[in-house]
Coordinates of C-alpha atoms in Angstrom, one line a residue:
X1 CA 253.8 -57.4 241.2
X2 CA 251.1 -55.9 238.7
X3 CA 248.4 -56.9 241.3
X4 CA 250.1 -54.9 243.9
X5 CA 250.3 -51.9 241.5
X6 CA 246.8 -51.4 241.2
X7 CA 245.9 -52.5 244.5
X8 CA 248.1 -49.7 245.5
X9 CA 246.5 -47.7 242.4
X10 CA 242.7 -48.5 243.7
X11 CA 244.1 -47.0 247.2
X12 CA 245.5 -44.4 246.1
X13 CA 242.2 -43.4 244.6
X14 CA 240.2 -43.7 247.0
X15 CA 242.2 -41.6 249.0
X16 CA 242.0 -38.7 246.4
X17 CA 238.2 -39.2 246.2
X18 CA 237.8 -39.3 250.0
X19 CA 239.9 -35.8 250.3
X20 CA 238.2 -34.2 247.0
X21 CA 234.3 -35.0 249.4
X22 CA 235.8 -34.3 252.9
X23 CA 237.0 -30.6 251.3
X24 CA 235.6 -27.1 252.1
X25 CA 234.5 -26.8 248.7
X26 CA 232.0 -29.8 248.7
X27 CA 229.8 -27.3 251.1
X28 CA 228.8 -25.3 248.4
X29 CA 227.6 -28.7 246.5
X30 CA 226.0 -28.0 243.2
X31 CA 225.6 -24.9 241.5
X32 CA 224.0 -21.9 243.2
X33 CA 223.7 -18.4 242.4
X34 CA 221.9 -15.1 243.7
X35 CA 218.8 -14.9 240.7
X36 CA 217.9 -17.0 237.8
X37 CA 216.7 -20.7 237.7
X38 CA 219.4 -21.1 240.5
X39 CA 219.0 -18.3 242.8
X40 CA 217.7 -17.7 246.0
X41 CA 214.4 -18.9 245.7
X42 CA 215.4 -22.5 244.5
X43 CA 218.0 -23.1 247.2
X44 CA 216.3 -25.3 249.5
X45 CA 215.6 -27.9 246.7
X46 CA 219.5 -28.3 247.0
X47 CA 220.1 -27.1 250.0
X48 CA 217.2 -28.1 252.9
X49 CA 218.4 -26.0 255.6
X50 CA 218.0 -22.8 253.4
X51 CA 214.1 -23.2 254.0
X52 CA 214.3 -24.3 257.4
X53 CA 214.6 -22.6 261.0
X54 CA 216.9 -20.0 262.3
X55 CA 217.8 -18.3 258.8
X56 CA 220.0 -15.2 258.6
X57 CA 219.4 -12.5 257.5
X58 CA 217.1 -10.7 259.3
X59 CA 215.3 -7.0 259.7
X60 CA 217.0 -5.7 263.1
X61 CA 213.4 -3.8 264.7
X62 CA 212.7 -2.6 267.2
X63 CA 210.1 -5.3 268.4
X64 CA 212.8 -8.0 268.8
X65 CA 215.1 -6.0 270.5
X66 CA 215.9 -6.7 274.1
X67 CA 218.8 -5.6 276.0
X68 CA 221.0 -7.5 277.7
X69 CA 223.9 -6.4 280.2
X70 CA 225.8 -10.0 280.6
X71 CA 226.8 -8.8 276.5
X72 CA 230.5 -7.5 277.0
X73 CA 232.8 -6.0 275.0
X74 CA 234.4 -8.4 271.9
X75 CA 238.2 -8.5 272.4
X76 CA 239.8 -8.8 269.0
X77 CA 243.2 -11.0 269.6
X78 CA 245.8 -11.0 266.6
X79 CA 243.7 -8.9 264.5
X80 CA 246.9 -6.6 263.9
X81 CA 249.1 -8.4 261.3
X82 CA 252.2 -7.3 259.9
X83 CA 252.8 -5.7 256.7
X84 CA 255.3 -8.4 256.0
X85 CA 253.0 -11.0 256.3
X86 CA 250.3 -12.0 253.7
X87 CA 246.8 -12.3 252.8
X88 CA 245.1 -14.1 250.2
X89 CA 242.6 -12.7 248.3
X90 CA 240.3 -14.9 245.9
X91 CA 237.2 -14.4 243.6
X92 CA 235.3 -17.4 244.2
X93 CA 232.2 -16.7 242.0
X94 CA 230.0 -15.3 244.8
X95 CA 232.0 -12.8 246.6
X96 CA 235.8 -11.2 247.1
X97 CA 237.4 -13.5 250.1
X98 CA 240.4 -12.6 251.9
X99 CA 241.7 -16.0 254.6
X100 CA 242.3 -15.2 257.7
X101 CA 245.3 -16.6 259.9
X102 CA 243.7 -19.1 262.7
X103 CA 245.9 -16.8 265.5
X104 CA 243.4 -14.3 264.8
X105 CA 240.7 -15.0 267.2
X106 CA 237.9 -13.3 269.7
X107 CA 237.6 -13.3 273.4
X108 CA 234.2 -12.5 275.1
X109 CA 232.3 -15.4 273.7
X110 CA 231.4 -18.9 275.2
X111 CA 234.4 -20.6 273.1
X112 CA 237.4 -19.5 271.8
X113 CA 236.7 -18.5 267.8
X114 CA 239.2 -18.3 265.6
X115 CA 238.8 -16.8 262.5
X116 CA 239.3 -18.3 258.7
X117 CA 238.0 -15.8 256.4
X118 CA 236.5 -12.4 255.6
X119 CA 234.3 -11.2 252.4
X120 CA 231.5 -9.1 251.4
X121 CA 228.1 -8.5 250.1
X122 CA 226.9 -5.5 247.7
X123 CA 223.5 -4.7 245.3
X124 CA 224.5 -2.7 242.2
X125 CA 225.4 0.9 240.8
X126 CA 221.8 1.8 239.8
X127 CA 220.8 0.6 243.1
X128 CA 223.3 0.8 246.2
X129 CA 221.8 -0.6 248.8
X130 CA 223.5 -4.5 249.3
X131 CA 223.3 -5.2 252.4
X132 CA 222.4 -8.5 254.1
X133 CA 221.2 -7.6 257.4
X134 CA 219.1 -4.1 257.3
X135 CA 217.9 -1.9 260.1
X136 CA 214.2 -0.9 261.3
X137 CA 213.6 -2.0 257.2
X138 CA 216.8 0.2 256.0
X139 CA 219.0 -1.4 253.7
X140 CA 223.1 -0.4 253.9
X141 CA 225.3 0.1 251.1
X142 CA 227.5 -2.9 251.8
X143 CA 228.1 -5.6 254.4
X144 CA 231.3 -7.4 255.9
X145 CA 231.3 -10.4 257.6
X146 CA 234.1 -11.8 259.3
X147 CA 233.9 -15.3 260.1
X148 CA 235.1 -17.4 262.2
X149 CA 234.8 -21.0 263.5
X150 CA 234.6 -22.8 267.5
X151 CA 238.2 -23.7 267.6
X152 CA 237.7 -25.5 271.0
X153 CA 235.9 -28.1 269.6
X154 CA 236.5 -28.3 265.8
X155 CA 239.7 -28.5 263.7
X156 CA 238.4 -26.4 260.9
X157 CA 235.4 -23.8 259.3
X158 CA 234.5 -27.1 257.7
X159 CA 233.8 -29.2 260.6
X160 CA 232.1 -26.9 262.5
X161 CA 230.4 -25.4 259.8
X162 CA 227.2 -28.2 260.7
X163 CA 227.7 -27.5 264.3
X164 CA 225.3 -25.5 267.1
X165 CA 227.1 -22.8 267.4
X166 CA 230.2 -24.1 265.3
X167 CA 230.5 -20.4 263.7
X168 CA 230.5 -16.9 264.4
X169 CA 230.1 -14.1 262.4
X170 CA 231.0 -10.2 262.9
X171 CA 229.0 -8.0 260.9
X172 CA 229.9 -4.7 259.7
X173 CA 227.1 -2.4 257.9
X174 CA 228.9 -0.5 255.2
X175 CA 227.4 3.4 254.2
X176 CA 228.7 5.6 251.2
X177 CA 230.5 8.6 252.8
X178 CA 234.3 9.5 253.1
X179 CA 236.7 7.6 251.3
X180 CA 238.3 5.0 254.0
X181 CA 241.9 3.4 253.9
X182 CA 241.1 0.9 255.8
X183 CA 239.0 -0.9 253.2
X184 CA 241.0 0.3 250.3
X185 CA 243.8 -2.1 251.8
X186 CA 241.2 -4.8 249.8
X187 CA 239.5 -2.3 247.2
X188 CA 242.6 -1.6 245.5
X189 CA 243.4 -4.8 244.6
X190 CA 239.8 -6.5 243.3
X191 CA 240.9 -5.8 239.5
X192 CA 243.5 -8.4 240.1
X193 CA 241.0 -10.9 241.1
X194 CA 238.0 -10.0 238.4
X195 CA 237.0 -13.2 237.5
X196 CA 236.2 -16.2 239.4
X197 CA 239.2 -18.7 240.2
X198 CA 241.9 -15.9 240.5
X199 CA 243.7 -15.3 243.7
X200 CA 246.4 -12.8 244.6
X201 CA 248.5 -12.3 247.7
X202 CA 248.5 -8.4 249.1
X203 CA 250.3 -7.3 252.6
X204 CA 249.3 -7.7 256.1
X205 CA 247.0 -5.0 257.9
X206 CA 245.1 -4.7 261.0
X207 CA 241.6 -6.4 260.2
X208 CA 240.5 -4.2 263.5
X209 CA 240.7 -1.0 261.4
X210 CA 237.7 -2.4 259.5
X211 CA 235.5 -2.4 262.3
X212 CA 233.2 0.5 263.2
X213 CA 233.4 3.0 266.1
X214 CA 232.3 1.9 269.7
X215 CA 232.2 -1.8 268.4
X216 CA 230.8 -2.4 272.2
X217 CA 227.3 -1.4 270.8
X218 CA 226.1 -4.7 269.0
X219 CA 223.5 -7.0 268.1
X220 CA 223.4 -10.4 268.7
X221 CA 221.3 -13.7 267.9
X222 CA 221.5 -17.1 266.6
X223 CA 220.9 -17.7 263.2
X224 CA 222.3 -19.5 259.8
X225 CA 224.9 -18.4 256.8
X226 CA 223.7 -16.6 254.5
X227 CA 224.6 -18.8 251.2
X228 CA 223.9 -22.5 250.8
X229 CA 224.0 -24.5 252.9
X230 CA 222.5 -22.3 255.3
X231 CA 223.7 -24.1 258.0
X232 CA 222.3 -22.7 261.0
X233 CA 225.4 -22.7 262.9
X234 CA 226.0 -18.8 263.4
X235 CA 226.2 -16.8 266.5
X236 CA 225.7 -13.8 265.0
X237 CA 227.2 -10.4 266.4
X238 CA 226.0 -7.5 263.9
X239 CA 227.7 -4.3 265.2
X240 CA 225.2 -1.0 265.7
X241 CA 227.4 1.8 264.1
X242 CA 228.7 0.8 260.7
X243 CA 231.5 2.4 258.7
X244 CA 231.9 4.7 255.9
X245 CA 233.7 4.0 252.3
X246 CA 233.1 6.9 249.2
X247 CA 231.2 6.1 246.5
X248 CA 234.3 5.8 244.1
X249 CA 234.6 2.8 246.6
X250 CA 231.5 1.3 246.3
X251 CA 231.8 1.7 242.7
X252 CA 234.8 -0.3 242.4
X253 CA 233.1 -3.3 244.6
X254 CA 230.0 -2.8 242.1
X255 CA 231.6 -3.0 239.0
X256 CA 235.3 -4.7 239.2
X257 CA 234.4 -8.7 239.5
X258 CA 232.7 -11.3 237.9
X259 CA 230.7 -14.4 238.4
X260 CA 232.3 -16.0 235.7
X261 CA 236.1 -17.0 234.4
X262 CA 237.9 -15.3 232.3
X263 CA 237.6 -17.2 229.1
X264 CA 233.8 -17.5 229.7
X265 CA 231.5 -16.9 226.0
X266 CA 228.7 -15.5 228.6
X267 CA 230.5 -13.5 231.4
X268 CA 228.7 -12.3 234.6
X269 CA 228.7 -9.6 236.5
X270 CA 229.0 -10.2 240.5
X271 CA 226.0 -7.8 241.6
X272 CA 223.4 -8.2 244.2
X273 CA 225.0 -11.0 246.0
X274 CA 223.1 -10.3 249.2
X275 CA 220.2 -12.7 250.7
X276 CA 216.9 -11.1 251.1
X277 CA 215.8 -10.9 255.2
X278 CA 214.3 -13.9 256.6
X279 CA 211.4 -14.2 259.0
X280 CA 212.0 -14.4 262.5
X281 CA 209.4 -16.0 264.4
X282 CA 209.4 -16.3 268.1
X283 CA 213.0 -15.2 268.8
X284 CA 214.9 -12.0 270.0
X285 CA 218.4 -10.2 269.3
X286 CA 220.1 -9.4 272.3
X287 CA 221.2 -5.7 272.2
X288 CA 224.7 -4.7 274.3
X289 CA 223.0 -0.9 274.4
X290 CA 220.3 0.7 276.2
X291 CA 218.2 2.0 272.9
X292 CA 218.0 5.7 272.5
X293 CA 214.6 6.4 271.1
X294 CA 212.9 3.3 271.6
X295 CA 211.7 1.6 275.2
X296 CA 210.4 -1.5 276.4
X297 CA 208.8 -2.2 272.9
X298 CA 207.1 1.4 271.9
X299 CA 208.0 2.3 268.2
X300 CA 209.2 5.5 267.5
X301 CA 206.2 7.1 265.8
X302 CA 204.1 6.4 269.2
X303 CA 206.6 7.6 271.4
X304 CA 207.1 11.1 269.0
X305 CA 203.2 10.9 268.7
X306 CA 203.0 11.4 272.8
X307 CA 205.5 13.9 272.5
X308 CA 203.9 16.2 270.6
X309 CA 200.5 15.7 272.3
X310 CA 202.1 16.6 275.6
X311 CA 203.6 19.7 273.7
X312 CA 199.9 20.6 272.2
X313 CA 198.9 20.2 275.9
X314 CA 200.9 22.3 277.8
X315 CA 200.7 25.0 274.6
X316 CA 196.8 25.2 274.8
X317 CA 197.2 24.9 278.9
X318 CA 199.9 28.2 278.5
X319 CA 197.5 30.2 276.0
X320 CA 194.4 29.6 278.1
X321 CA 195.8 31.0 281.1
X322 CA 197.2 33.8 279.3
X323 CA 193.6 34.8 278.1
X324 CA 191.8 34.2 281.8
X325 CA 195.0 36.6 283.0
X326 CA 194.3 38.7 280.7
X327 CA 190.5 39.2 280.8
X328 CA 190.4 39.7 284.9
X329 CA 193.2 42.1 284.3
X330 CA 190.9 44.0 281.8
X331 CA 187.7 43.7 284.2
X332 CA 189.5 45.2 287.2
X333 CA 190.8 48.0 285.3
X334 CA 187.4 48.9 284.3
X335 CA 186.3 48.8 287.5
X336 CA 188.9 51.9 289.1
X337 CA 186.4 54.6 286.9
X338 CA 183.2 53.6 288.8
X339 CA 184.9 53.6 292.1
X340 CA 186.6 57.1 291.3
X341 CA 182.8 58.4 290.7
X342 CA 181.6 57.1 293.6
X343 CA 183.9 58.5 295.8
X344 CA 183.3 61.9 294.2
X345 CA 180.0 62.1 294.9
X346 CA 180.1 61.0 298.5
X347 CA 182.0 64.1 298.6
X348 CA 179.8 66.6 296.8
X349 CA 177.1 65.8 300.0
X350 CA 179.3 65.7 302.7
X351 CA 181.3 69.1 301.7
X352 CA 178.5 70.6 299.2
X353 CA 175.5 70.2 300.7
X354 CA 173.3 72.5 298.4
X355 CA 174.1 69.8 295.5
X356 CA 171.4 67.3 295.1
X357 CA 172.9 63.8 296.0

Protein backbone atom coordinates (compact mmCIF):
# COMPACT_ATOMS: atom_id res chain seq x y z
CA UNK A 1 0.00 0.00 0.00
CA UNK A 2 2.81 2.64 0.75
CA UNK A 3 4.36 1.70 -2.59
CA UNK A 4 1.27 2.60 -4.33
CA UNK A 5 1.11 5.88 -2.49
CA UNK A 6 4.06 7.32 -3.91
CA UNK A 7 3.82 5.71 -7.07
CA UNK A 8 0.66 7.63 -7.19
CA UNK A 9 2.63 10.58 -5.45
CA UNK A 10 5.67 10.39 -8.26
CA UNK A 11 2.50 10.71 -10.79
CA UNK A 12 0.97 13.03 -9.49
CA UNK A 13 4.10 15.08 -9.77
CA UNK A 14 4.94 14.74 -12.81
CA UNK A 15 1.74 15.75 -13.81
CA UNK A 16 2.01 19.15 -11.99
CA UNK A 17 5.52 19.68 -13.47
CA UNK A 18 4.30 18.79 -17.04
CA UNK A 19 1.34 21.51 -16.72
CA UNK A 20 3.63 24.17 -14.73
CA UNK A 21 6.26 23.79 -18.49
CA UNK A 22 3.25 23.28 -20.96
CA UNK A 23 1.73 26.84 -19.42
CA UNK A 24 1.51 30.26 -21.15
CA UNK A 25 3.77 31.60 -18.62
CA UNK A 26 6.81 29.37 -19.49
CA UNK A 27 6.94 31.67 -22.85
CA UNK A 28 8.31 34.45 -21.17
CA UNK A 29 11.13 32.03 -19.66
CA UNK A 30 13.64 33.77 -17.60
CA UNK A 31 13.72 37.19 -16.56
CA UNK A 32 13.46 40.05 -19.20
CA UNK A 33 12.88 43.60 -18.99
CA UNK A 34 12.89 46.77 -21.22
CA UNK A 35 16.69 48.46 -20.03
CA UNK A 36 19.36 47.37 -17.72
CA UNK A 37 21.54 44.12 -17.83
CA UNK A 38 18.20 42.49 -18.98
CA UNK A 39 16.78 44.72 -21.53
CA UNK A 40 16.37 44.83 -24.96
CA UNK A 41 19.72 44.51 -26.10
CA UNK A 42 20.46 41.22 -24.24
CA UNK A 43 17.30 39.38 -25.31
CA UNK A 44 18.50 37.17 -27.95
CA UNK A 45 21.05 35.54 -25.47
CA UNK A 46 17.73 34.19 -23.93
CA UNK A 47 15.67 34.48 -26.43
CA UNK A 48 17.19 33.50 -30.23
CA UNK A 49 14.44 34.52 -32.24
CA UNK A 50 14.68 38.21 -30.80
CA UNK A 51 17.90 38.60 -33.12
CA UNK A 52 16.73 36.78 -35.88
CA UNK A 53 14.43 37.42 -39.14
CA UNK A 54 11.06 39.02 -39.48
CA UNK A 55 11.24 41.19 -36.17
CA UNK A 56 8.46 43.65 -35.29
CA UNK A 57 8.58 46.59 -34.90
CA UNK A 58 9.25 48.48 -37.69
CA UNK A 59 9.46 52.24 -39.22
CA UNK A 60 6.13 52.31 -41.55
CA UNK A 61 8.02 54.60 -44.85
CA UNK A 62 7.21 55.24 -47.53
CA UNK A 63 9.78 53.08 -49.49
CA UNK A 64 8.16 49.79 -48.32
CA UNK A 65 4.84 50.68 -48.98
CA UNK A 66 2.88 49.03 -51.69
CA UNK A 67 -0.66 48.95 -52.17
CA UNK A 68 -2.71 46.18 -52.44
CA UNK A 69 -6.56 45.99 -53.45
CA UNK A 70 -7.13 42.08 -52.51
CA UNK A 71 -6.72 43.90 -48.55
CA UNK A 72 -10.48 44.21 -47.43
CA UNK A 73 -12.17 45.54 -44.81
CA UNK A 74 -11.44 43.55 -41.09
CA UNK A 75 -14.88 42.53 -39.77
CA UNK A 76 -14.76 42.65 -35.96
CA UNK A 77 -17.20 39.63 -34.71
CA UNK A 78 -18.21 39.70 -30.88
CA UNK A 79 -16.29 42.66 -30.20
CA UNK A 80 -19.46 44.25 -28.47
CA UNK A 81 -19.72 42.62 -24.99
CA UNK A 82 -22.12 43.24 -22.44
CA UNK A 83 -21.81 45.31 -19.52
CA UNK A 84 -22.84 42.37 -17.47
CA UNK A 85 -20.12 40.39 -18.47
CA UNK A 86 -16.51 40.73 -17.34
CA UNK A 87 -13.00 41.47 -18.16
CA UNK A 88 -9.91 40.76 -16.46
CA UNK A 89 -7.43 43.17 -16.03
CA UNK A 90 -3.75 42.13 -14.74
CA UNK A 91 -0.39 43.84 -14.23
CA UNK A 92 1.94 41.38 -15.33
CA UNK A 93 5.24 43.28 -14.85
CA UNK A 94 5.60 44.47 -18.53
CA UNK A 95 2.36 45.89 -19.43
CA UNK A 96 -1.58 46.41 -18.26
CA UNK A 97 -3.49 43.17 -19.98
CA UNK A 98 -7.12 42.90 -20.26
CA UNK A 99 -8.23 38.79 -21.71
CA UNK A 100 -10.26 38.65 -24.23
CA UNK A 101 -13.30 36.12 -24.58
CA UNK A 102 -12.32 33.43 -27.56
CA UNK A 103 -16.04 34.43 -29.28
CA UNK A 104 -14.41 37.56 -30.07
CA UNK A 105 -12.87 36.94 -33.28
CA UNK A 106 -12.02 38.62 -36.96
CA UNK A 107 -13.35 37.88 -40.43
CA UNK A 108 -11.34 38.98 -43.52
CA UNK A 109 -8.17 37.05 -42.89
CA UNK A 110 -6.97 33.66 -44.31
CA UNK A 111 -8.13 31.79 -40.86
CA UNK A 112 -10.44 32.41 -38.43
CA UNK A 113 -8.59 34.51 -35.38
CA UNK A 114 -9.85 34.64 -32.26
CA UNK A 115 -8.78 36.81 -29.89
CA UNK A 116 -7.11 36.23 -26.16
CA UNK A 117 -5.85 39.44 -25.03
CA UNK A 118 -5.37 43.16 -25.31
CA UNK A 119 -2.47 45.52 -23.64
CA UNK A 120 -0.40 48.37 -24.25
CA UNK A 121 2.90 50.07 -24.76
CA UNK A 122 3.97 53.79 -23.53
CA UNK A 123 7.60 55.87 -23.05
CA UNK A 124 7.35 58.19 -20.05
CA UNK A 125 6.03 61.78 -18.74
CA UNK A 126 9.28 63.71 -19.64
CA UNK A 127 9.06 62.02 -22.90
CA UNK A 128 5.64 60.92 -24.51
CA UNK A 129 6.33 59.32 -27.30
CA UNK A 130 5.93 55.11 -26.59
CA UNK A 131 4.99 53.81 -29.33
CA UNK A 132 6.14 50.49 -30.88
CA UNK A 133 5.49 50.87 -34.42
CA UNK A 134 6.24 54.63 -35.69
CA UNK A 135 5.44 56.38 -38.99
CA UNK A 136 7.74 57.89 -41.82
CA UNK A 137 10.31 57.96 -38.29
CA UNK A 138 7.40 59.53 -36.04
CA UNK A 139 6.94 58.03 -32.80
CA UNK A 140 3.02 58.02 -31.24
CA UNK A 141 2.16 58.60 -27.77
CA UNK A 142 0.92 55.10 -27.12
CA UNK A 143 0.26 51.79 -28.84
CA UNK A 144 -2.64 49.01 -28.49
CA UNK A 145 -2.32 45.77 -29.68
CA UNK A 146 -4.98 43.44 -29.78
CA UNK A 147 -4.02 40.00 -30.18
CA UNK A 148 -5.27 37.25 -31.23
CA UNK A 149 -4.41 33.52 -32.18
CA UNK A 150 -5.28 31.01 -35.67
CA UNK A 151 -8.15 29.28 -33.96
CA UNK A 152 -8.54 26.85 -36.99
CA UNK A 153 -5.59 25.24 -36.32
CA UNK A 154 -4.52 25.71 -32.68
CA UNK A 155 -6.33 25.31 -29.33
CA UNK A 156 -4.73 28.25 -27.70
CA UNK A 157 -2.34 31.75 -27.90
CA UNK A 158 0.17 29.22 -26.56
CA UNK A 159 0.25 26.72 -29.20
CA UNK A 160 0.20 28.88 -31.94
CA UNK A 161 2.28 31.29 -30.49
CA UNK A 162 5.57 29.21 -32.46
CA UNK A 163 3.39 28.91 -35.53
CA UNK A 164 3.68 30.74 -39.25
CA UNK A 165 1.17 32.80 -39.02
CA UNK A 166 -0.22 31.36 -35.58
CA UNK A 167 -1.01 35.06 -34.42
CA UNK A 168 -2.37 38.28 -35.44
CA UNK A 169 -2.13 41.43 -34.09
CA UNK A 170 -4.30 44.85 -34.50
CA UNK A 171 -2.44 47.81 -33.86
CA UNK A 172 -3.76 51.00 -32.74
CA UNK A 173 -1.36 54.21 -32.67
CA UNK A 174 -2.41 56.26 -29.71
CA UNK A 175 -1.99 60.51 -29.91
CA UNK A 176 -2.49 63.01 -26.88
CA UNK A 177 -5.67 64.97 -27.82
CA UNK A 178 -9.34 64.90 -26.39
CA UNK A 179 -10.05 62.95 -23.46
CA UNK A 180 -11.65 59.47 -24.87
CA UNK A 181 -14.29 57.20 -22.95
CA UNK A 182 -13.53 54.56 -24.79
CA UNK A 183 -10.11 53.95 -23.29
CA UNK A 184 -11.01 55.24 -19.93
CA UNK A 185 -13.29 52.03 -19.71
CA UNK A 186 -9.40 50.58 -18.85
CA UNK A 187 -7.63 53.94 -17.60
CA UNK A 188 -9.86 54.27 -14.73
CA UNK A 189 -9.14 51.21 -13.21
CA UNK A 190 -5.01 50.83 -13.57
CA UNK A 191 -4.61 52.12 -9.73
CA UNK A 192 -6.21 48.93 -8.83
CA UNK A 193 -3.69 46.86 -10.64
CA UNK A 194 -0.34 49.07 -9.70
CA UNK A 195 1.87 46.53 -9.01
CA UNK A 196 2.74 43.38 -10.74
CA UNK A 197 0.71 40.12 -9.89
CA UNK A 198 -2.66 42.11 -9.13
CA UNK A 199 -5.67 41.53 -11.20
CA UNK A 200 -9.15 43.00 -11.06
CA UNK A 201 -12.41 42.25 -12.88
CA UNK A 202 -14.20 45.64 -14.46
CA UNK A 203 -17.50 45.38 -16.88
CA UNK A 204 -18.04 44.46 -20.36
CA UNK A 205 -17.57 47.07 -23.32
CA UNK A 206 -17.36 47.06 -26.93
CA UNK A 207 -13.46 46.54 -27.62
CA UNK A 208 -14.63 48.09 -31.28
CA UNK A 209 -14.93 51.53 -29.63
CA UNK A 210 -11.08 51.42 -29.24
CA UNK A 211 -10.41 51.19 -32.72
CA UNK A 212 -9.66 54.35 -34.88
CA UNK A 213 -11.86 55.93 -37.63
CA UNK A 214 -12.05 54.27 -41.17
CA UNK A 215 -10.21 51.21 -39.68
CA UNK A 216 -10.40 50.02 -43.67
CA UNK A 217 -7.11 52.13 -44.08
CA UNK A 218 -4.39 49.72 -42.73
CA UNK A 219 -1.04 48.36 -42.93
CA UNK A 220 -0.08 45.00 -43.14
CA UNK A 221 3.06 42.65 -43.00
CA UNK A 222 4.48 39.63 -41.38
CA UNK A 223 6.60 40.00 -38.64
CA UNK A 224 7.37 38.76 -34.81
CA UNK A 225 6.04 39.91 -31.07
CA UNK A 226 7.39 42.49 -29.84
CA UNK A 227 8.65 40.89 -26.28
CA UNK A 228 10.55 37.72 -25.84
CA UNK A 229 10.33 35.28 -27.41
CA UNK A 230 9.88 37.20 -30.49
CA UNK A 231 8.35 34.52 -32.11
CA UNK A 232 7.84 35.54 -35.57
CA UNK A 233 4.41 34.32 -35.81
CA UNK A 234 2.44 37.74 -36.39
CA UNK A 235 0.42 38.83 -39.19
CA UNK A 236 0.45 42.16 -38.42
CA UNK A 237 -2.40 44.71 -39.32
CA UNK A 238 -1.29 48.25 -37.92
CA UNK A 239 -4.31 50.62 -38.69
CA UNK A 240 -3.39 54.17 -40.64
CA UNK A 241 -5.49 56.72 -38.44
CA UNK A 242 -4.90 56.22 -34.75
CA UNK A 243 -7.00 57.54 -31.91
CA UNK A 244 -6.89 60.25 -29.44
CA UNK A 245 -6.75 60.06 -25.43
CA UNK A 246 -5.93 63.65 -23.24
CA UNK A 247 -2.89 64.00 -21.67
CA UNK A 248 -4.48 63.49 -18.06
CA UNK A 249 -4.82 59.97 -19.86
CA UNK A 250 -1.57 59.42 -20.80
CA UNK A 251 -0.46 60.55 -17.61
CA UNK A 252 -2.33 57.99 -15.73
CA UNK A 253 -0.75 55.08 -18.11
CA UNK A 254 2.77 56.84 -17.44
CA UNK A 255 2.68 57.04 -13.86
CA UNK A 256 -0.04 54.50 -12.24
CA UNK A 257 1.91 50.93 -12.53
CA UNK A 258 4.79 49.19 -11.57
CA UNK A 259 7.31 46.66 -12.64
CA UNK A 260 7.58 45.38 -9.30
CA UNK A 261 5.20 43.85 -6.35
CA UNK A 262 3.93 45.56 -3.85
CA UNK A 263 6.15 44.51 -0.92
CA UNK A 264 9.18 45.02 -3.25
CA UNK A 265 12.49 47.02 -1.10
CA UNK A 266 13.41 48.33 -4.83
CA UNK A 267 10.05 49.13 -6.66
CA UNK A 268 9.95 49.99 -10.38
CA UNK A 269 8.28 52.06 -12.36
CA UNK A 270 6.61 50.49 -15.75
CA UNK A 271 7.98 53.28 -18.28
CA UNK A 272 9.20 52.89 -21.70
CA UNK A 273 8.02 49.38 -22.34
CA UNK A 274 8.05 49.72 -26.08
CA UNK A 275 10.76 47.84 -28.47
CA UNK A 276 12.85 49.99 -30.49
CA UNK A 277 12.08 49.53 -34.61
CA UNK A 278 13.73 46.72 -36.28
CA UNK A 279 15.29 46.58 -39.63
CA UNK A 280 13.47 45.41 -42.50
CA UNK A 281 15.35 44.10 -45.16
CA UNK A 282 13.96 42.96 -48.48
CA UNK A 283 10.22 42.99 -47.45
CA UNK A 284 7.08 45.24 -48.02
CA UNK A 285 3.85 46.29 -46.01
CA UNK A 286 0.92 45.97 -47.90
CA UNK A 287 -1.15 49.22 -47.68
CA UNK A 288 -5.32 48.81 -48.04
CA UNK A 289 -5.11 52.76 -49.25
CA UNK A 290 -4.07 54.51 -52.29
CA UNK A 291 -1.31 56.99 -50.53
CA UNK A 292 -2.12 60.64 -50.61
CA UNK A 293 1.15 62.39 -51.03
CA UNK A 294 3.30 59.74 -51.93
CA UNK A 295 3.39 57.54 -55.48
CA UNK A 296 5.02 54.70 -56.81
CA UNK A 297 8.07 55.27 -54.44
CA UNK A 298 8.76 59.23 -54.66
CA UNK A 299 9.29 60.74 -51.11
CA UNK A 300 7.55 63.67 -50.24
CA UNK A 301 10.28 66.26 -50.31
CA UNK A 302 10.91 65.35 -54.20
CA UNK A 303 7.45 65.39 -55.11
CA UNK A 304 6.90 69.14 -53.11
CA UNK A 305 10.40 69.89 -54.62
CA UNK A 306 8.78 69.42 -58.33
CA UNK A 307 5.92 71.33 -57.24
CA UNK A 308 7.35 74.30 -56.52
CA UNK A 309 9.76 74.23 -59.49
CA UNK A 310 6.74 73.88 -61.73
CA UNK A 311 5.25 76.92 -59.76
CA UNK A 312 8.75 79.03 -60.21
CA UNK A 313 8.23 78.04 -63.92
CA UNK A 314 5.12 79.10 -64.87
CA UNK A 315 5.75 82.38 -62.39
CA UNK A 316 8.91 83.50 -64.41
CA UNK A 317 7.01 82.10 -67.80
CA UNK A 318 3.78 84.73 -66.57
CA UNK A 319 6.28 87.76 -65.66
CA UNK A 320 8.27 87.41 -68.89
CA UNK A 321 5.35 87.68 -71.02
CA UNK A 322 4.00 90.41 -69.11
CA UNK A 323 7.25 92.49 -69.83
CA UNK A 324 7.41 91.49 -73.83
CA UNK A 325 3.45 92.75 -73.70
CA UNK A 326 4.34 95.45 -72.20
CA UNK A 327 7.42 96.80 -74.12
CA UNK A 328 5.65 96.25 -77.73
CA UNK A 329 2.74 98.06 -76.19
CA UNK A 330 5.13 100.94 -75.30
CA UNK A 331 7.06 100.86 -78.80
CA UNK A 332 3.71 101.14 -80.77
CA UNK A 333 2.55 103.92 -78.81
CA UNK A 334 5.55 105.77 -79.60
CA UNK A 335 5.18 105.25 -82.92
CA UNK A 336 1.40 107.15 -83.43
CA UNK A 337 3.49 110.83 -82.94
CA UNK A 338 5.84 110.16 -86.00
CA UNK A 339 3.01 109.03 -88.11
CA UNK A 340 0.81 112.07 -87.00
CA UNK A 341 3.91 114.37 -88.35
CA UNK A 342 4.13 112.73 -91.26
CA UNK A 343 0.84 112.98 -92.27
CA UNK A 344 0.92 116.78 -91.52
CA UNK A 345 3.41 117.54 -93.66
CA UNK A 346 2.22 115.66 -96.69
CA UNK A 347 -0.44 118.14 -96.23
CA UNK A 348 1.31 121.37 -95.95
CA UNK A 349 2.55 120.53 -99.92
CA UNK A 350 -0.35 119.24 -101.26
CA UNK A 351 -2.66 122.21 -99.83
CA UNK A 352 0.20 124.92 -99.10
CA UNK A 353 2.31 124.85 -101.72
CA UNK A 354 4.38 128.13 -100.92
CA UNK A 355 5.73 126.05 -97.76
CA UNK A 356 9.04 124.43 -98.37
CA UNK A 357 8.54 120.55 -98.10
Amino acid sequence: MPHRSLHAAAILLLVILKEQTSSPASLSGSEWTYSGPDGETSWSKNYPSCGGLLQSPIDLHSDILQYDASLVPLDFQGYNVSANEQFSLTNNGHSVKLKLPPAMHIQGLPSRYSATQLHLHWGNQNNPHGSEHTVGGKHFAAELHIVHYNSDLYPDASAASNESEGLAVLAVLIEMGSFNPSYDKIFSHLQEVKYEGQEVLIPGFSIEELLPERPAEYYRYKGSLTTPPCHPTVLWTVFRNPVQISQEQLLALETDLYCTRENDSSPREMINNFRHVQKFDERLVYISFRQDLTYTGLSLGIILSVALAGILGICIVLAVSIWLFRRKKRSAGSQIPLAQASFERRWRCVYQPCCHC
